[in-house]
PDB file of C-alpha atoms and ligand atoms in Angstrom:
ATOM      1  CA  MET A   1      -8.902 -23.127  42.676  1.00 67.00           C
ATOM      2  CA  ALA A   2      -6.192 -25.507  42.336  1.00 79.00           C
ATOM      3  CA  ASN A   3      -2.946 -25.305  42.020  1.00 88.00           C
ATOM      4  CA  TYR A   4      -1.820 -26.420  38.939  1.00 97.00           C
ATOM      5  CA  GLU A   5       2.206 -27.257  37.910  1.00 98.00           C
ATOM      6  CA  THR A   6       1.896 -26.486  34.055  1.00 98.00           C
ATOM      7  CA  LEU A   7      -0.892 -23.433  33.752  1.00 98.00           C
ATOM      8  CA  LEU A   8      -1.605 -20.582  35.158  1.00 98.00           C
ATOM      9  CA  VAL A   9      -4.708 -20.468  36.070  1.00 98.00           C
ATOM     10  CA  ARG A  10      -6.495 -16.640  37.250  1.00 97.00           C
ATOM     11  CA  ARG A  11      -9.488 -15.361  37.148  1.00 97.00           C
ATOM     12  CA  ASP A  12     -10.533 -11.651  35.955  1.00 97.00           C
ATOM     13  CA  GLY A  13     -13.857 -10.611  35.952  1.00 96.00           C
ATOM     14  CA  PRO A  14     -16.047 -12.963  34.721  1.00 97.00           C
ATOM     15  CA  ALA A  15     -13.040 -14.443  32.347  1.00 98.00           C
ATOM     16  CA  LEU A  16     -10.651 -17.226  33.626  1.00 98.00           C
ATOM     17  CA  VAL A  17      -7.247 -17.074  32.510  1.00 98.00           C
ATOM     18  CA  VAL A  18      -5.585 -19.897  31.504  1.00 98.00           C
ATOM     19  CA  THR A  19      -1.315 -19.491  30.569  1.00 98.00           C
ATOM     20  CA  VAL A  20       0.518 -22.687  29.801  1.00 98.00           C
ATOM     21  CA  ASN A  21       3.665 -21.906  31.684  1.00 98.00           C
ATOM     22  CA  ARG A  22       6.078 -24.355  30.090  1.00 98.00           C
ATOM     23  CA  PRO A  23       8.343 -21.478  28.702  1.00 98.00           C
ATOM     24  CA  GLU A  24      12.150 -23.485  28.692  1.00 97.00           C
ATOM     25  CA  SER A  25       9.746 -25.725  25.882  1.00 98.00           C
ATOM     26  CA  LEU A  26       7.837 -23.387  24.609  1.00 98.00           C
ATOM     27  CA  ASN A  27       4.704 -24.160  26.138  1.00 98.00           C
ATOM     28  CA  ALA A  28       4.667 -27.711  24.032  1.00 98.00           C
ATOM     29  CA  LEU A  29       1.864 -29.899  25.029  1.00 98.00           C
ATOM     30  CA  SER A  30       3.396 -32.240  27.828  1.00 98.00           C
ATOM     31  CA  GLU A  31       1.340 -35.178  29.176  1.00 98.00           C
ATOM     32  CA  ALA A  32       0.533 -33.476  32.278  1.00 98.00           C
ATOM     33  CA  VAL A  33       0.151 -29.854  30.583  1.00 98.00           C
ATOM     34  CA  ILE A  34      -3.294 -31.669  28.079  1.00 98.00           C
ATOM     35  CA  ALA A  35      -4.605 -33.505  31.716  1.00 98.00           C
ATOM     36  CA  GLU A  36      -4.451 -30.420  33.578  1.00 98.00           C
ATOM     37  CA  LEU A  37      -5.666 -27.955  30.904  1.00 98.00           C
ATOM     38  CA  ARG A  38      -9.111 -30.902  30.645  1.00 98.00           C
ATOM     39  CA  ALA A  39      -9.080 -30.325  34.743  1.00 98.00           C
ATOM     40  CA  VAL A  40      -9.212 -26.231  34.406  1.00 98.00           C
ATOM     41  CA  VAL A  41     -12.487 -26.816  31.523  1.00 98.00           C
ATOM     42  CA  ASN A  42     -14.097 -29.570  33.193  1.00 96.00           C
ATOM     43  CA  ASP A  43     -13.976 -27.454  37.281  1.00 96.00           C
ATOM     44  CA  ALA A  44     -15.218 -24.285  34.407  1.00 96.00           C
ATOM     45  CA  ARG A  45     -18.023 -26.754  32.917  1.00 95.00           C
ATOM     46  CA  SER A  46     -19.134 -28.234  36.350  1.00 94.00           C
ATOM     47  CA  ARG A  47     -18.919 -25.566  38.831  1.00 88.00           C
ATOM     48  CA  ASP A  48     -21.760 -23.284  36.079  1.00 77.00           C
ATOM     49  CA  ASP A  49     -20.551 -20.209  38.096  1.00 91.00           C
ATOM     50  CA  PRO A  50     -23.258 -17.989  36.244  1.00 94.00           C
ATOM     51  CA  GLY A  51     -20.669 -14.667  36.909  1.00 96.00           C
ATOM     52  CA  LEU A  52     -17.524 -16.743  34.826  1.00 97.00           C
ATOM     53  CA  ARG A  53     -18.628 -15.827  30.700  1.00 97.00           C
ATOM     54  CA  GLY A  54     -15.807 -16.554  29.000  1.00 98.00           C
ATOM     55  CA  LEU A  55     -12.241 -18.804  29.163  1.00 98.00           C
ATOM     56  CA  ILE A  56      -9.048 -17.336  27.930  1.00 98.00           C
ATOM     57  CA  ILE A  57      -5.630 -19.021  26.568  1.00 98.00           C
ATOM     58  CA  THR A  58      -3.067 -17.514  26.293  1.00 98.00           C
ATOM     59  CA  GLY A  59       0.927 -18.565  26.383  1.00 98.00           C
ATOM     60  CA  ALA A  60       3.597 -17.928  29.212  1.00 98.00           C
ATOM     61  CA  GLY A  61       6.460 -15.705  27.878  1.00 96.00           C
ATOM     62  CA  GLU A  62       6.987 -13.439  24.614  1.00 89.00           C
ATOM     63  CA  LYS A  63       7.980 -16.853  22.608  1.00 97.00           C
ATOM     64  CA  ALA A  64       5.310 -18.979  22.149  1.00 98.00           C
ATOM     65  CA  PHE A  65       2.008 -19.877  22.788  1.00 98.00           C
ATOM     66  CA  VAL A  66       1.517 -23.302  22.399  1.00 98.00           C
ATOM     67  CA  ALA A  67       4.851 -24.642  20.283  1.00 98.00           C
ATOM     68  CA  GLY A  68       2.540 -27.934  20.088  1.00 98.00           C
ATOM     69  CA  ALA A  69       2.603 -31.862  20.551  1.00 98.00           C
ATOM     70  CA  ASP A  70       5.918 -32.093  23.305  1.00 98.00           C
ATOM     71  CA  ILE A  71       8.334 -33.709  20.867  1.00 98.00           C
ATOM     72  CA  ARG A  72      10.831 -35.192  23.469  1.00 98.00           C
ATOM     73  CA  GLU A  73       7.506 -36.959  25.556  1.00 98.00           C
ATOM     74  CA  MET A  74       6.506 -38.020  22.485  1.00 98.00           C
ATOM     75  CA  ALA A  75       9.266 -39.404  20.613  1.00 97.00           C
ATOM     76  CA  ALA A  76       9.707 -42.651  24.456  1.00 97.00           C
ATOM     77  CA  MET A  77       5.682 -43.745  23.895  1.00 98.00           C
ATOM     78  CA  ALA A  78       5.118 -47.063  23.004  1.00 98.00           C
ATOM     79  CA  ARG A  79       2.054 -46.565  20.273  1.00 98.00           C
ATOM     80  CA  THR A  80      -0.216 -47.924  23.313  1.00 98.00           C
ATOM     81  CA  ASP A  81       0.800 -44.522  24.924  1.00 98.00           C
ATOM     82  CA  LEU A  82       0.776 -42.310  22.006  1.00 98.00           C
ATOM     83  CA  ASP A  83      -2.673 -43.118  20.864  1.00 98.00           C
ATOM     84  CA  ALA A  84      -3.470 -42.167  24.807  1.00 98.00           C
ATOM     85  CA  TYR A  85      -1.662 -38.741  24.524  1.00 98.00           C
ATOM     86  CA  GLY A  86      -4.279 -38.470  21.215  1.00 98.00           C
ATOM     87  CA  ALA A  87      -7.078 -39.009  22.032  1.00 98.00           C
ATOM     88  CA  ASP A  88      -6.704 -36.363  25.389  1.00 98.00           C
ATOM     89  CA  GLY A  89      -5.299 -34.093  23.299  1.00 98.00           C
ATOM     90  CA  GLN A  90      -8.548 -34.321  21.348  1.00 98.00           C
ATOM     91  CA  GLN A  91     -10.901 -34.880  24.397  1.00 98.00           C
ATOM     92  CA  LEU A  92      -9.373 -31.849  25.146  1.00 98.00           C
ATOM     93  CA  THR A  93     -10.528 -29.895  21.889  1.00 98.00           C
ATOM     94  CA  LEU A  94     -13.788 -31.331  22.064  1.00 98.00           C
ATOM     95  CA  ASP A  95     -14.360 -29.843  25.900  1.00 98.00           C
ATOM     96  CA  LEU A  96     -13.274 -26.780  24.946  1.00 98.00           C
ATOM     97  CA  GLU A  97     -15.614 -26.725  22.275  1.00 97.00           C
ATOM     98  CA  SER A  98     -18.475 -27.978  24.095  1.00 97.00           C
ATOM     99  CA  LEU A  99     -17.791 -26.179  27.089  1.00 97.00           C
ATOM    100  CA  PRO A 100     -21.608 -23.461  27.629  1.00 97.00           C
ATOM    101  CA  ILE A 101     -18.977 -19.443  27.953  1.00 98.00           C
ATOM    102  CA  PRO A 102     -17.358 -18.262  24.696  1.00 98.00           C
ATOM    103  CA  VAL A 103     -13.425 -19.521  24.152  1.00 98.00           C
ATOM    104  CA  LEU A 104     -10.948 -17.284  23.485  1.00 98.00           C
ATOM    105  CA  ALA A 105      -6.898 -18.094  22.956  1.00 98.00           C
ATOM    106  CA  VAL A 106      -4.859 -15.237  23.211  1.00 98.00           C
ATOM    107  CA  VAL A 107      -2.143 -16.312  20.741  1.00 98.00           C
ATOM    108  CA  ASN A 108       1.367 -14.524  21.241  1.00 97.00           C
ATOM    109  CA  GLY A 109       4.684 -16.553  20.194  1.00 98.00           C
ATOM    110  CA  PHE A 110       4.734 -19.767  18.112  1.00 98.00           C
ATOM    111  CA  ALA A 111       1.090 -21.991  17.838  1.00 98.00           C
ATOM    112  CA  LEU A 112       2.595 -24.494  16.128  1.00 98.00           C
ATOM    113  CA  GLY A 113       0.983 -27.950  15.992  1.00 98.00           C
ATOM    114  CA  GLY A 114      -0.344 -29.271  18.461  1.00 98.00           C
ATOM    115  CA  GLY A 115      -0.752 -25.744  19.686  1.00 98.00           C
ATOM    116  CA  CYS A 116      -2.578 -24.286  16.318  1.00 98.00           C
ATOM    117  CA  GLU A 117      -4.354 -27.307  16.958  1.00 98.00           C
ATOM    118  CA  LEU A 118      -5.164 -26.051  20.125  1.00 98.00           C
ATOM    119  CA  ALA A 119      -5.790 -22.416  18.787  1.00 99.00           C
ATOM    120  CA  LEU A 120      -8.725 -23.990  16.820  1.00 98.00           C
ATOM    121  CA  ALA A 121     -10.538 -25.511  18.863  1.00 98.00           C
ATOM    122  CA  CYS A 122     -11.318 -21.850  20.608  1.00 98.00           C
ATOM    123  CA  ASP A 123     -14.220 -20.009  19.258  1.00 98.00           C
ATOM    124  CA  PHE A 124     -11.789 -17.228  17.858  1.00 98.00           C
ATOM    125  CA  ILE A 125      -8.092 -15.854  18.084  1.00 98.00           C
ATOM    126  CA  TYR A 126      -6.717 -12.995  19.061  1.00 98.00           C
ATOM    127  CA  ALA A 127      -3.233 -13.146  18.190  1.00 98.00           C
ATOM    128  CA  THR A 128       0.018 -10.395  19.301  1.00 98.00           C
ATOM    129  CA  ARG A 129       1.724  -9.210  16.030  1.00 98.00           C
ATOM    130  CA  ASN A 130       4.866 -12.277  16.653  1.00 97.00           C
ATOM    131  CA  ALA A 131       2.411 -14.591  16.749  1.00 98.00           C
ATOM    132  CA  ALA A 132       2.789 -17.374  13.888  1.00 98.00           C
ATOM    133  CA  PHE A 133       0.673 -20.330  12.678  1.00 98.00           C
ATOM    134  CA  GLY A 134       1.526 -23.368  11.317  1.00 98.00           C
ATOM    135  CA  LEU A 135       1.260 -27.312  10.643  1.00 98.00           C
ATOM    136  CA  PRO A 136       4.762 -28.328  11.110  1.00 98.00           C
ATOM    137  CA  GLU A 137       4.068 -32.132  11.330  1.00 98.00           C
ATOM    138  CA  VAL A 138       5.040 -33.539   7.537  1.00 98.00           C
ATOM    139  CA  THR A 139       8.659 -31.303   8.297  1.00 98.00           C
ATOM    140  CA  LEU A 140       8.854 -34.322  10.850  1.00 98.00           C
ATOM    141  CA  GLY A 141       7.565 -37.136   9.668  1.00 98.00           C
ATOM    142  CA  LEU A 142       4.002 -36.656  11.110  1.00 98.00           C
ATOM    143  CA  ILE A 143       0.236 -35.792  10.862  1.00 98.00           C
ATOM    144  CA  PRO A 144      -1.596 -33.380  12.790  1.00 98.00           C
ATOM    145  CA  GLY A 145      -2.946 -35.389  15.265  1.00 98.00           C
ATOM    146  CA  PHE A 146      -5.186 -32.995  17.746  1.00 98.00           C
ATOM    147  CA  GLY A 147      -7.781 -31.837  15.522  1.00 98.00           C
ATOM    148  CA  GLY A 148      -5.468 -30.306  12.109  1.00 98.00           C
ATOM    149  CA  THR A 149      -7.652 -31.990   9.776  1.00 98.00           C
ATOM    150  CA  VAL A 150      -9.862 -31.703  10.744  1.00 97.00           C
ATOM    151  CA  ARG A 151     -10.842 -28.232  11.876  1.00 97.00           C
ATOM    152  CA  LEU A 152      -8.087 -25.786  10.466  1.00 98.00           C
ATOM    153  CA  ALA A 153     -10.578 -25.984   6.542  1.00 97.00           C
ATOM    154  CA  GLY A 154     -13.517 -24.611   8.631  1.00 95.00           C
ATOM    155  CA  ARG A 155     -11.359 -21.605   9.345  1.00 96.00           C
ATOM    156  CA  VAL A 156      -9.170 -20.630   6.324  1.00 97.00           C
ATOM    157  CA  GLY A 157     -10.850 -22.311   3.467  1.00 97.00           C
ATOM    158  CA  ALA A 158      -9.482 -26.027   1.990  1.00 97.00           C
ATOM    159  CA  GLY A 159      -7.191 -24.821  -0.425  1.00 98.00           C
ATOM    160  CA  VAL A 160      -5.092 -22.751   2.271  1.00 97.00           C
ATOM    161  CA  ALA A 161      -5.586 -25.563   4.971  1.00 98.00           C
ATOM    162  CA  ARG A 162      -4.072 -27.919   2.719  1.00 98.00           C
ATOM    163  CA  GLU A 163      -1.602 -25.861   1.199  1.00 98.00           C
ATOM    164  CA  LEU A 164      -0.388 -25.102   5.081  1.00 98.00           C
ATOM    165  CA  THR A 165      -0.499 -28.748   6.077  1.00 98.00           C
ATOM    166  CA  TYR A 166       1.528 -30.217   3.509  1.00 98.00           C
ATOM    167  CA  SER A 167       4.573 -27.476   3.420  1.00 98.00           C
ATOM    168  CA  GLY A 168       4.690 -27.021   7.283  1.00 98.00           C
ATOM    169  CA  ARG A 169       4.957 -23.405   6.182  1.00 98.00           C
ATOM    170  CA  ARG A 170       3.630 -20.471   9.187  1.00 98.00           C
ATOM    171  CA  LEU A 171       1.572 -18.214   8.975  1.00 98.00           C
ATOM    172  CA  GLY A 172       2.968 -14.251   9.981  1.00 98.00           C
ATOM    173  CA  ALA A 173       0.070 -12.437  11.987  1.00 98.00           C
ATOM    174  CA  ALA A 174      -0.507 -10.197   9.372  1.00 98.00           C
ATOM    175  CA  ASP A 175      -1.512 -13.675   6.832  1.00 98.00           C
ATOM    176  CA  ALA A 176      -3.579 -15.586   9.491  1.00 98.00           C
ATOM    177  CA  LEU A 177      -5.496 -12.023   9.699  1.00 98.00           C
ATOM    178  CA  ARG A 178      -6.509 -12.058   6.420  1.00 98.00           C
ATOM    179  CA  VAL A 179      -7.178 -15.722   6.324  1.00 97.00           C
ATOM    180  CA  GLY A 180      -9.084 -15.546   9.043  1.00 97.00           C
ATOM    181  CA  LEU A 181      -7.360 -17.094  10.899  1.00 98.00           C
ATOM    182  CA  VAL A 182      -7.313 -14.989  13.555  1.00 98.00           C
ATOM    183  CA  ASN A 183     -10.006 -11.539  14.377  1.00 98.00           C
ATOM    184  CA  ALA A 184      -7.987  -9.791  15.606  1.00 98.00           C
ATOM    185  CA  VAL A 185      -4.293  -8.961  16.030  1.00 98.00           C
ATOM    186  CA  PHE A 186      -2.266  -6.978  19.239  1.00 98.00           C
ATOM    187  CA  ASP A 187       0.917  -5.110  19.339  1.00 97.00           C
ATOM    188  CA  THR A 188       1.479  -7.203  22.639  1.00 97.00           C
ATOM    189  CA  THR A 189       0.123  -9.763  24.693  1.00 97.00           C
ATOM    190  CA  ASP A 190      -1.370  -7.921  27.354  1.00 97.00           C
ATOM    191  CA  ALA A 191      -3.310  -5.045  24.951  1.00 98.00           C
ATOM    192  CA  ALA A 192      -4.453  -8.473  23.618  1.00 98.00           C
ATOM    193  CA  LEU A 193      -4.741 -10.143  26.678  1.00 98.00           C
ATOM    194  CA  ALA A 194      -7.187  -6.230  27.322  1.00 98.00           C
ATOM    195  CA  ALA A 195      -9.201  -6.680  24.438  1.00 98.00           C
ATOM    196  CA  ALA A 196     -10.226 -10.676  25.390  1.00 98.00           C
ATOM    197  CA  LYS A 197     -11.014  -9.575  28.916  1.00 98.00           C
ATOM    198  CA  ASP A 198     -12.754  -6.475  26.988  1.00 98.00           C
ATOM    199  CA  THR A 199     -14.732  -8.878  24.545  1.00 98.00           C
ATOM    200  CA  ILE A 200     -15.969 -11.209  26.506  1.00 98.00           C
ATOM    201  CA  GLY A 201     -17.540  -8.241  29.489  1.00 97.00           C
ATOM    202  CA  ALA A 202     -19.450  -7.097  25.702  1.00 97.00           C
ATOM    203  CA  ILE A 203     -20.942 -11.132  25.795  1.00 97.00           C
ATOM    204  CA  GLY A 204     -21.757 -10.825  29.344  1.00 96.00           C
ATOM    205  CA  ALA A 205     -23.828  -8.089  28.967  1.00 95.00           C
ATOM    206  CA  ASN A 206     -26.014 -10.958  26.904  1.00 97.00           C
ATOM    207  CA  SER A 207     -27.902 -13.836  27.638  1.00 98.00           C
ATOM    208  CA  ARG A 208     -26.272 -16.421  29.280  1.00 97.00           C
ATOM    209  CA  SER A 209     -28.218 -19.185  28.341  1.00 97.00           C
ATOM    210  CA  ALA A 210     -28.377 -17.530  24.642  1.00 98.00           C
ATOM    211  CA  VAL A 211     -24.661 -17.053  24.060  1.00 98.00           C
ATOM    212  CA  ALA A 212     -24.712 -20.733  25.305  1.00 97.00           C
ATOM    213  CA  ARG A 213     -27.335 -22.280  22.924  1.00 98.00           C
ATOM    214  CA  ALA A 214     -25.982 -19.944  20.299  1.00 98.00           C
ATOM    215  CA  LYS A 215     -21.920 -21.394  20.579  1.00 98.00           C
ATOM    216  CA  ALA A 216     -23.883 -25.785  21.279  1.00 98.00           C
ATOM    217  CA  THR A 217     -25.914 -24.681  18.235  1.00 98.00           C
ATOM    218  CA  ILE A 218     -22.912 -23.687  16.006  1.00 97.00           C
ATOM    219  CA  ALA A 219     -21.360 -26.842  17.040  1.00 96.00           C
ATOM    220  CA  ALA A 220     -24.705 -29.463  16.597  1.00 96.00           C
ATOM    221  CA  ALA A 221     -24.738 -27.694  12.675  1.00 95.00           C
ATOM    222  CA  ARG A 222     -21.391 -28.196  11.544  1.00 92.00           C
ATOM    223  CA  PRO A 223     -21.290 -31.168  10.146  1.00 91.00           C
ATOM    224  CA  LEU A 224     -24.623 -31.606   8.692  1.00 97.00           C
ATOM    225  CA  SER A 225     -26.453 -30.425   5.800  1.00 97.00           C
ATOM    226  CA  THR A 226     -27.476 -26.321   5.156  1.00 97.00           C
ATOM    227  CA  GLU A 227     -31.254 -28.068   5.351  1.00 98.00           C
ATOM    228  CA  ASN A 228     -30.531 -30.181   8.486  1.00 98.00           C
ATOM    229  CA  GLY A 229     -28.288 -27.233   9.759  1.00 98.00           C
ATOM    230  CA  LEU A 230     -31.304 -25.302   9.793  1.00 98.00           C
ATOM    231  CA  LEU A 231     -33.424 -27.666  11.219  1.00 98.00           C
ATOM    232  CA  VAL A 232     -31.423 -28.419  14.249  1.00 98.00           C
ATOM    233  CA  GLU A 233     -31.375 -24.154  14.751  1.00 98.00           C
ATOM    234  CA  ARG A 234     -35.179 -23.686  14.155  1.00 98.00           C
ATOM    235  CA  GLY A 235     -35.663 -26.021  17.004  1.00 98.00           C
ATOM    236  CA  GLU A 236     -33.435 -24.660  18.939  1.00 98.00           C
ATOM    237  CA  PHE A 237     -34.622 -20.834  18.725  1.00 98.00           C
ATOM    238  CA  LEU A 238     -38.140 -21.866  19.346  1.00 98.00           C
ATOM    239  CA  GLU A 239     -36.787 -23.691  22.819  1.00 98.00           C
ATOM    240  CA  GLN A 240     -34.553 -20.359  23.248  1.00 98.00           C
ATOM    241  CA  PHE A 241     -37.256 -18.305  22.946  1.00 98.00           C
ATOM    242  CA  ALA A 242     -39.264 -20.048  25.600  1.00 97.00           C
ATOM    243  CA  THR A 243     -36.869 -19.215  28.146  1.00 98.00           C
ATOM    244  CA  PRO A 244     -36.925 -17.145  30.773  1.00 97.00           C
ATOM    245  CA  ASP A 245     -34.212 -14.970  29.064  1.00 98.00           C
ATOM    246  CA  GLY A 246     -36.027 -15.154  25.819  1.00 98.00           C
ATOM    247  CA  ARG A 247     -39.022 -13.230  27.025  1.00 97.00           C
ATOM    248  CA  GLU A 248     -36.768 -10.758  29.450  1.00 97.00           C
ATOM    249  CA  GLY A 249     -35.666  -9.420  26.422  1.00 97.00           C
ATOM    250  CA  THR A 250     -38.276  -9.579  24.558  1.00 97.00           C
ATOM    251  CA  SER A 251     -39.905  -7.480  26.408  1.00 97.00           C
ATOM    252  CA  ALA A 252     -37.533  -5.625  27.466  1.00 97.00           C
ATOM    253  CA  PHE A 253     -37.038  -4.177  23.697  1.00 97.00           C
ATOM    254  CA  LEU A 254     -41.059  -3.833  23.606  1.00 98.00           C
ATOM    255  CA  GLU A 255     -40.992  -1.932  26.892  1.00 98.00           C
ATOM    256  CA  LYS A 256     -37.353   0.855  25.801  1.00 98.00           C
ATOM    257  CA  ARG A 257     -35.442  -0.333  29.026  1.00 97.00           C
ATOM    258  CA  LYS A 258     -32.670  -2.908  29.801  1.00 96.00           C
ATOM    259  CA  PRO A 259     -33.023  -6.211  29.768  1.00 96.00           C
ATOM    260  CA  THR A 260     -32.343  -7.877  32.973  1.00 96.00           C
ATOM    261  CA  PHE A 261     -31.851 -11.705  32.147  1.00 96.00           C
ATOM    262  CA  PRO A 262     -32.781 -14.013  35.159  1.00 95.00           C
ATOM    263  CA  SER A 263     -29.725 -17.022  33.346  1.00 91.00           C
ATOM    264  CA  ALA A 264     -27.153 -14.159  34.731  1.00 87.00           C
ATOM    265  CA  GLY A 265     -27.793 -15.489  38.292  1.00 75.00           C
TER     266      GLY A 265
HETATM  267  N1  CO8 B 301       8.521 -30.496  22.405  1.00 77.78           N
HETATM  268  C1  CO8 B 301       9.334 -30.327  23.579  1.00 77.78           C
HETATM  269  N2  CO8 B 301      10.317 -28.977  23.320  1.00 77.78           N
HETATM  270  C2  CO8 B 301       9.835 -27.986  22.906  1.00 77.78           C
HETATM  271  C3  CO8 B 301       9.621 -28.184  21.384  1.00 77.78           C
HETATM  272  C4  CO8 B 301       8.572 -28.836  21.714  1.00 77.78           C
HETATM  273  N3  CO8 B 301       6.906 -28.959  20.811  1.00 77.78           N
HETATM  274  N4  CO8 B 301       9.252 -26.824  20.278  1.00 77.78           N
HETATM  275  C5  CO8 B 301      10.012 -26.149  21.083  1.00 77.78           C
HETATM  276  N5  CO8 B 301      10.918 -27.117  22.730  1.00 77.78           N
HETATM  277  C6  CO8 B 301      12.087 -26.748  23.164  1.00 77.78           C
HETATM  278  C7  CO8 B 301      12.917 -27.001  22.544  1.00 77.78           C
HETATM  279  O1  CO8 B 301      13.354 -28.455  22.551  1.00 77.78           O
HETATM  280  C8  CO8 B 301      14.102 -26.220  23.410  1.00 77.78           C
HETATM  281  O2  CO8 B 301      14.649 -26.891  24.569  1.00 77.78           O
HETATM  282  P1  CO8 B 301      16.432 -27.392  24.491  1.00 77.78           P
HETATM  283  O3  CO8 B 301      16.479 -25.250  25.224  1.00 77.78           O
HETATM  284  O4  CO8 B 301      16.384 -27.806  25.840  1.00 77.78           O
HETATM  285  O5  CO8 B 301      16.556 -27.589  23.804  1.00 77.78           O
HETATM  286  C9  CO8 B 301      12.867 -25.126  23.562  1.00 77.78           C
HETATM  287  O6  CO8 B 301      11.553 -25.287  23.441  1.00 77.78           O
HETATM  288  C10 CO8 B 301      13.819 -23.640  23.322  1.00 77.78           C
HETATM  289  O7  CO8 B 301      13.257 -23.791  21.473  1.00 77.78           O
HETATM  290  P2  CO8 B 301      14.340 -24.237  20.368  1.00 77.78           P
HETATM  291  O8  CO8 B 301      15.805 -24.224  20.452  1.00 77.78           O
HETATM  292  O9  CO8 B 301      13.925 -24.619  19.487  1.00 77.78           O
HETATM  293  O10 CO8 B 301      13.902 -22.455  20.084  1.00 77.78           O
HETATM  294  P3  CO8 B 301      14.458 -21.803  18.893  1.00 77.78           P
HETATM  295  O11 CO8 B 301      13.197 -20.456  18.943  1.00 77.78           O
HETATM  296  O12 CO8 B 301      15.752 -21.837  18.297  1.00 77.78           O
HETATM  297  O13 CO8 B 301      12.584 -22.050  17.212  1.00 77.78           O
HETATM  298  C11 CO8 B 301      10.532 -22.622  17.057  1.00 77.78           C
HETATM  299  C12 CO8 B 301      11.547 -22.124  17.976  1.00 77.78           C
HETATM  300  C13 CO8 B 301      11.161 -22.527  15.288  1.00 77.78           C
HETATM  301  C14 CO8 B 301       9.786 -23.494  17.326  1.00 77.78           C
HETATM  302  C15 CO8 B 301      11.246 -24.623  17.290  1.00 77.78           C
HETATM  303  O14 CO8 B 301      11.386 -24.953  18.935  1.00 77.78           O
HETATM  304  C16 CO8 B 301      10.588 -25.310  16.914  1.00 77.78           C
HETATM  305  O15 CO8 B 301      10.778 -26.183  15.709  1.00 77.78           O
HETATM  306  N6  CO8 B 301       9.389 -26.388  17.505  1.00 77.78           N
HETATM  307  C17 CO8 B 301       8.770 -27.376  17.070  1.00 77.78           C
HETATM  308  C18 CO8 B 301       7.329 -27.212  16.747  1.00 77.78           C
HETATM  309  C19 CO8 B 301       7.221 -28.489  16.575  1.00 77.78           C
HETATM  310  O16 CO8 B 301       7.533 -29.095  15.652  1.00 77.78           O
HETATM  311  N7  CO8 B 301       6.029 -28.569  16.231  1.00 77.78           N
HETATM  312  C20 CO8 B 301       4.880 -29.590  16.084  1.00 77.78           C
HETATM  313  C21 CO8 B 301       5.096 -30.414  16.510  1.00 77.78           C
HETATM  314  S1  CO8 B 301       4.337 -32.165  16.611  1.00 77.78           S
HETATM  315  C22 CO8 B 301       2.324 -31.986  17.030  1.00 77.78           C
HETATM  316  O17 CO8 B 301       2.666 -31.015  17.713  1.00 77.78           O
HETATM  317  C23 CO8 B 301       1.877 -32.593  16.342  1.00 77.78           C
HETATM  318  C24 CO8 B 301       0.370 -33.241  17.805  1.00 77.78           C
HETATM  319  C25 CO8 B 301      -0.607 -33.881  17.481  1.00 77.78           C
HETATM  320  C26 CO8 B 301      -0.020 -34.536  18.600  1.00 77.78           C
HETATM  321  C27 CO8 B 301      -0.203 -36.401  18.357  1.00 77.78           C
HETATM  322  C28 CO8 B 301      -0.705 -37.395  19.061  1.00 77.78           C
HETATM  323  C29 CO8 B 301      -1.065 -38.210  19.516  1.00 77.78           C
END
């Protein structure tokens, strides 16, 4: 495993746990953090390790997941550098969405601005009781720039997304659960991490190729009309049905035995 300056990266069974490790800046997304997160994600993609079944992103310390873009760094950037920084941050969110394994955010404290947007690029979110989500960019005279204007409404609906974006108010864990921004809330970071690993274990028992295809199909269908999304789904279903995993899963069911999926390696 490569060494990173701003991240702690460790393999835990089927999960790769990536911790943004700048607690002195509440894990703000400096250029280095974004570059290293992109490197980890691209490494996970290119290694094609069949035992790796999920990625977890969390923040170091008990106070913050990620408190946003690094405001100090941003304030000193010229327009072209800022544009490159924005492109890099957005590309990171796309890299996460196109990764063939599920990505879980364990939000253990502030997930503000770019931190909230990073969590929104993950497949789903587990939170601790002290989590706080928000897009405070307008309070800084800015607007979201790492996907908040595009992705938040998909999680919480257009009305709540607009209210959060225009007001800059924060949502606590209980409200985030209520509006569907998070899947579950836990007392401690350890409990949330344990649950995330448990879920990745459950995902790991399923067909690797089917989970990857389900994730890719959800992403492909998102911008489409219902009719076109259904067409994409139908084509992908047919493809998956014909794979060795599709054959094995259906045969195992009919033969009343546990499947052994070939794509598990
Ligand atoms: N960037 C840089 N440093 C930060 C950040 C940040 N986002 N957040 C906190 N820090 C630093 C503080 O400056 C402080 O450092 P120091 O001790 O050297 O002064 C340290 O972390 C601890 O922070 P606080 O003392 O402020 O801690 P508090 O508990 O008092 O407050 C808060 C915690 C409420 C989270 C507060 O720190 C805060 O409001 N932070 C900023 C949150 C924010 O506004 N985030 C959005 C940033 S903009 C953004 O994310 C845009 C994304 C798209 C970019 C697109 C580019 C093209």
